[in-house]
Amino acid sequence: MKKLFLLFTAACTALSCLAWGQKGHDVVAFIAEKHLSTDVRARVEAVLDNHSPVYYSNWLDNASHTHEYAYTKTWHYKNIDEGEAYDAAPVNPSGDVVKAITDITEMLREGGLSHEKEKTYLMMLIHLVGDLHQPMHMGHATDRGGNSHRIIYFNRDNNLHSVWDGALVESAHKWSYTEWQREIDRADDATITKIVEGTPNDWGRETHLLASKVYQKTPQGFKASYDYVAEWTPVIEEQFLKGGLRLAHLLTSIYGK
Ligand SMILES: [Zn+2]
């Protein structure tokens, strides 16, 4: 039993540097689904072998731990240290979340891929647009995106990355991904148009700015509880909505021809 527990803890630690929790990715993918035209949705589901975007929204977090997809380990984030300008930050030669989204979108737009390759890229894109909107995926390199930034969350030792991935999301609302969508996916057309403006690089810069605010308000050793949840819940809702709308926008730009 103890061994099992240790294994479980190790798996969580390894996963923690890769993703919003599963809930976040499901919400982002489901909001995206809701904003696809019937035609685009049919094309997307055909590429996904009759599955929905939600079905594959978490796939890459597990796949990145396999030998076959180990090359995608650095694609889930882009770290920029304090005092470093976003646009001048050194590019990780193994790739980062902004570069991966930009390149994959381009390849899917160009077309001419085998079915298997197209499906794989699409599964990656669905996941990575979610990660792009988790502030700690645009965090500092020195603390591995907040993974070694210790804080106390409801009287328990935790770290900033893990809190933002999952604990804070679950403290905000005990909703299923469909309930999250129903409650937060209510922007009017003018707001949606504004949200989907720009490029993945612009969206990454915006998330990085948000990360800087999170760091500022959550110093090492910070004791976070109810007031922290109250302060950041609207931001989490906004990040999920932005991620979903922008994913729908990219999918429409690829398949809406
Ligand atoms: Zn991830």
Short mmCIF file of N, CA, C and O in Angstrom, two decimals, residues 30-94:
data_model
loop_
_atom_site.label_atom_id
_atom_site.label_comp_id
_atom_site.label_asym_id
_atom_site.label_seq_id
_atom_site.Cartn_x
_atom_site.Cartn_y
_atom_site.Cartn_z
N PHE A 30 -14.23 21.72 -24.37
CA PHE A 30 -15.69 21.71 -24.51
C PHE A 30 -16.21 23.08 -24.94
O PHE A 30 -17.12 23.18 -25.78
N ILE A 31 -15.63 24.14 -24.40
CA ILE A 31 -16.02 25.49 -24.85
C ILE A 31 -15.70 25.62 -26.34
O ILE A 31 -16.51 26.12 -27.12
N ALA A 32 -14.53 25.12 -26.74
CA ALA A 32 -14.16 25.18 -28.16
C ALA A 32 -15.22 24.45 -29.01
O ALA A 32 -15.70 24.98 -30.02
N GLU A 33 -15.60 23.25 -28.59
CA GLU A 33 -16.61 22.47 -29.34
C GLU A 33 -17.87 23.29 -29.56
O GLU A 33 -18.47 23.25 -30.64
N LYS A 34 -18.27 24.02 -28.53
CA LYS A 34 -19.52 24.78 -28.58
C LYS A 34 -19.45 25.94 -29.57
O LYS A 34 -20.46 26.53 -29.92
N HIS A 35 -18.23 26.32 -29.97
CA HIS A 35 -18.08 27.46 -30.87
C HIS A 35 -17.64 27.05 -32.27
O HIS A 35 -17.17 27.88 -33.04
N LEU A 36 -17.79 25.77 -32.60
CA LEU A 36 -17.47 25.32 -33.95
C LEU A 36 -18.75 25.25 -34.77
O LEU A 36 -19.80 24.88 -34.24
N SER A 37 -18.64 25.57 -36.03
CA SER A 37 -19.81 25.38 -36.91
C SER A 37 -20.02 23.87 -37.07
O SER A 37 -19.12 23.07 -36.78
N THR A 38 -21.20 23.50 -37.55
CA THR A 38 -21.48 22.07 -37.74
C THR A 38 -20.45 21.42 -38.67
O THR A 38 -19.97 20.32 -38.41
N ASP A 39 -20.11 22.14 -39.74
CA ASP A 39 -19.15 21.60 -40.72
C ASP A 39 -17.76 21.40 -40.11
O ASP A 39 -17.12 20.36 -40.30
N VAL A 40 -17.29 22.42 -39.40
CA VAL A 40 -15.95 22.34 -38.82
C VAL A 40 -15.91 21.23 -37.77
O VAL A 40 -14.98 20.42 -37.73
N ARG A 41 -16.95 21.16 -36.98
CA ARG A 41 -16.99 20.13 -35.94
C ARG A 41 -16.97 18.74 -36.57
O ARG A 41 -16.28 17.83 -36.08
N ALA A 42 -17.70 18.57 -37.67
CA ALA A 42 -17.73 17.26 -38.35
C ALA A 42 -16.33 16.92 -38.87
O ALA A 42 -15.87 15.77 -38.76
N ARG A 43 -15.64 17.90 -39.43
CA ARG A 43 -14.29 17.63 -39.94
C ARG A 43 -13.33 17.29 -38.81
O ARG A 43 -12.50 16.38 -38.93
N VAL A 44 -13.43 18.04 -37.72
CA VAL A 44 -12.56 17.79 -36.56
C VAL A 44 -12.81 16.37 -36.03
O VAL A 44 -11.87 15.60 -35.79
N GLU A 45 -14.07 16.00 -35.90
CA GLU A 45 -14.39 14.68 -35.33
C GLU A 45 -14.00 13.55 -36.29
O GLU A 45 -13.65 12.45 -35.85
N ALA A 46 -14.04 13.83 -37.59
CA ALA A 46 -13.60 12.82 -38.56
C ALA A 46 -12.10 12.57 -38.41
O ALA A 46 -11.63 11.42 -38.40
N VAL A 47 -11.34 13.66 -38.24
CA VAL A 47 -9.89 13.52 -38.05
C VAL A 47 -9.61 12.76 -36.76
O VAL A 47 -8.68 11.95 -36.67
N LEU A 48 -10.44 13.01 -35.74
CA LEU A 48 -10.25 12.35 -34.44
C LEU A 48 -10.91 10.96 -34.39
O LEU A 48 -11.16 10.43 -33.30
N ASP A 49 -11.18 10.38 -35.57
CA ASP A 49 -11.79 9.04 -35.64
C ASP A 49 -13.07 8.96 -34.80
O ASP A 49 -13.22 8.05 -33.98
N ASN A 50 -13.94 9.91 -35.05
CA ASN A 50 -15.25 9.94 -34.39
C ASN A 50 -15.18 10.14 -32.87
O ASN A 50 -16.00 9.60 -32.13
N HIS A 51 -14.18 10.91 -32.45
CA HIS A 51 -14.14 11.34 -31.05
C HIS A 51 -14.25 12.86 -31.01
O HIS A 51 -13.98 13.54 -32.01
N SER A 52 -14.62 13.38 -29.85
CA SER A 52 -14.73 14.83 -29.69
C SER A 52 -13.38 15.40 -29.24
O SER A 52 -12.54 14.65 -28.72
N PRO A 53 -13.18 16.72 -29.34
CA PRO A 53 -11.97 17.33 -28.78
C PRO A 53 -11.80 17.02 -27.29
O PRO A 53 -10.69 16.77 -26.83
N VAL A 54 -12.90 17.02 -26.53
CA VAL A 54 -12.78 16.73 -25.09
C VAL A 54 -12.15 15.36 -24.86
O VAL A 54 -11.31 15.19 -23.97
N TYR A 55 -12.53 14.41 -25.70
CA TYR A 55 -12.03 13.04 -25.53
C TYR A 55 -10.49 13.00 -25.49
O TYR A 55 -9.89 12.23 -24.76
N TYR A 56 -9.87 13.87 -26.30
CA TYR A 56 -8.40 13.84 -26.39
C TYR A 56 -7.72 15.01 -25.68
O TYR A 56 -6.52 15.20 -25.82
N SER A 57 -8.47 15.79 -24.91
CA SER A 57 -7.88 17.03 -24.38
C SER A 57 -6.71 16.78 -23.43
O SER A 57 -5.83 17.63 -23.29
N ASN A 58 -6.69 15.62 -22.77
CA ASN A 58 -5.60 15.33 -21.83
C ASN A 58 -4.58 14.33 -22.36
O ASN A 58 -3.62 13.99 -21.67
N TRP A 59 -4.80 13.88 -23.56
CA TRP A 59 -3.96 12.80 -24.11
C TRP A 59 -2.46 13.11 -24.04
O TRP A 59 -1.65 12.28 -23.63
N LEU A 60 -2.09 14.35 -24.39
CA LEU A 60 -0.65 14.65 -24.49
C LEU A 60 0.08 14.59 -23.15
O LEU A 60 1.28 14.30 -23.12
N ASP A 61 -0.63 14.87 -22.05
CA ASP A 61 0.04 14.79 -20.75
C ASP A 61 0.55 13.39 -20.46
O ASP A 61 1.61 13.22 -19.86
N ASN A 62 -0.19 12.39 -20.87
CA ASN A 62 0.27 11.01 -20.69
C ASN A 62 1.27 10.64 -21.79
O ASN A 62 2.30 10.04 -21.52
N ALA A 63 0.96 11.04 -23.02
CA ALA A 63 1.82 10.67 -24.14
C ALA A 63 3.24 11.21 -23.97
O ALA A 63 4.21 10.53 -24.31
N SER A 64 3.36 12.42 -23.42
CA SER A 64 4.70 13.02 -23.27
C SER A 64 5.60 12.20 -22.35
O SER A 64 6.81 12.40 -22.31
N HIS A 65 4.99 11.31 -21.57
CA HIS A 65 5.77 10.43 -20.69
C HIS A 65 6.14 9.12 -21.36
O HIS A 65 6.74 8.25 -20.72
N THR A 66 5.76 8.95 -22.61
CA THR A 66 6.13 7.72 -23.32
C THR A 66 7.36 8.00 -24.19
O THR A 66 7.63 9.16 -24.54
N HIS A 67 8.06 6.93 -24.51
CA HIS A 67 9.27 7.08 -25.33
C HIS A 67 8.94 7.74 -26.68
O HIS A 67 9.64 8.62 -27.15
N GLU A 68 7.81 7.30 -27.24
CA GLU A 68 7.43 7.76 -28.58
C GLU A 68 7.26 9.29 -28.65
O GLU A 68 7.60 9.92 -29.66
N TYR A 69 6.70 9.87 -27.57
CA TYR A 69 6.41 11.31 -27.60
C TYR A 69 7.25 12.10 -26.61
O TYR A 69 6.91 13.23 -26.27
N ALA A 70 8.36 11.51 -26.16
CA ALA A 70 9.22 12.20 -25.18
C ALA A 70 9.69 13.56 -25.73
O ALA A 70 9.93 14.50 -24.95
N TYR A 71 9.77 13.68 -27.05
CA TYR A 71 10.23 14.95 -27.66
C TYR A 71 9.26 16.11 -27.39
O TYR A 71 9.60 17.27 -27.61
N THR A 72 8.07 15.81 -26.89
CA THR A 72 7.09 16.88 -26.65
C THR A 72 7.10 17.38 -25.20
O THR A 72 6.29 18.22 -24.84
N LYS A 73 8.01 16.86 -24.39
CA LYS A 73 8.00 17.20 -22.96
C LYS A 73 8.08 18.70 -22.69
O LYS A 73 7.44 19.21 -21.78
N THR A 74 8.85 19.41 -23.50
CA THR A 74 9.01 20.86 -23.27
C THR A 74 7.93 21.68 -23.98
O THR A 74 7.91 22.90 -23.89
N TRP A 75 7.04 21.01 -24.71
CA TRP A 75 6.04 21.74 -25.50
C TRP A 75 4.88 22.25 -24.68
O TRP A 75 4.02 22.97 -25.19
N HIS A 76 4.81 21.87 -23.40
CA HIS A 76 3.65 22.23 -22.58
C HIS A 76 3.79 23.61 -21.93
O HIS A 76 2.86 24.09 -21.31
N TYR A 77 4.95 24.23 -22.05
CA TYR A 77 5.19 25.49 -21.32
C TYR A 77 6.22 26.34 -22.03
O TYR A 77 6.89 25.90 -22.98
N LYS A 78 6.33 27.58 -21.55
CA LYS A 78 7.43 28.45 -21.97
C LYS A 78 7.78 29.26 -20.73
O LYS A 78 6.93 29.98 -20.20
N ASN A 79 8.99 29.10 -20.25
CA ASN A 79 9.37 29.78 -19.01
C ASN A 79 10.17 31.04 -19.31
O ASN A 79 11.07 31.04 -20.13
N ILE A 80 9.80 32.11 -18.62
CA ILE A 80 10.48 33.40 -18.78
C ILE A 80 10.80 33.91 -17.38
O ILE A 80 9.89 34.10 -16.57
N ASP A 81 12.08 34.09 -17.09
CA ASP A 81 12.45 34.49 -15.74
C ASP A 81 12.10 35.94 -15.44
O ASP A 81 11.95 36.75 -16.36
N GLU A 82 12.02 36.24 -14.15
CA GLU A 82 11.72 37.59 -13.70
C GLU A 82 12.75 38.55 -14.29
O GLU A 82 13.94 38.26 -14.32
N GLY A 83 12.28 39.67 -14.81
CA GLY A 83 13.18 40.68 -15.35
C GLY A 83 13.56 40.41 -16.79
O GLY A 83 14.23 41.22 -17.44
N GLU A 84 13.14 39.27 -17.32
CA GLU A 84 13.45 38.93 -18.71
C GLU A 84 12.27 39.40 -19.57
O GLU A 84 11.13 39.18 -19.20
N ALA A 85 12.57 40.04 -20.70
CA ALA A 85 11.48 40.48 -21.58
C ALA A 85 10.93 39.28 -22.33
O ALA A 85 11.70 38.45 -22.83
N TYR A 86 9.62 39.17 -22.41
CA TYR A 86 8.98 38.02 -23.06
C TYR A 86 9.56 37.79 -24.46
O TYR A 86 9.93 36.68 -24.81
N ASP A 87 9.63 38.87 -25.23
CA ASP A 87 10.04 38.70 -26.64
C ASP A 87 11.54 38.47 -26.80
O ASP A 87 11.99 38.07 -27.87
N ALA A 88 12.31 38.74 -25.74
CA ALA A 88 13.76 38.54 -25.84
C ALA A 88 14.20 37.27 -25.13
O ALA A 88 15.38 36.93 -25.12
N ALA A 89 13.24 36.54 -24.54
CA ALA A 89 13.59 35.33 -23.78
C ALA A 89 14.21 34.28 -24.71
O ALA A 89 13.77 34.13 -25.85
N PRO A 90 15.25 33.59 -24.22
CA PRO A 90 15.88 32.58 -25.08
C PRO A 90 14.89 31.47 -25.44
O PRO A 90 14.06 31.09 -24.62
N VAL A 91 14.96 31.02 -26.68
CA VAL A 91 14.04 29.98 -27.13
C VAL A 91 14.60 28.62 -26.75
O VAL A 91 15.78 28.34 -26.98
N ASN A 92 13.78 27.80 -26.15
CA ASN A 92 14.20 26.44 -25.81
C ASN A 92 14.38 25.65 -27.11
O ASN A 92 13.44 25.51 -27.88
N PRO A 93 15.61 25.15 -27.36
CA PRO A 93 15.84 24.44 -28.63
C PRO A 93 14.95 23.20 -28.79
O PRO A 93 14.73 22.73 -29.91
N SER A 94 14.44 22.67 -27.68
CA SER A 94 13.55 21.50 -27.76
C SER A 94 12.11 21.90 -28.05
O SER A 94 11.25 21.03 -28.20
#
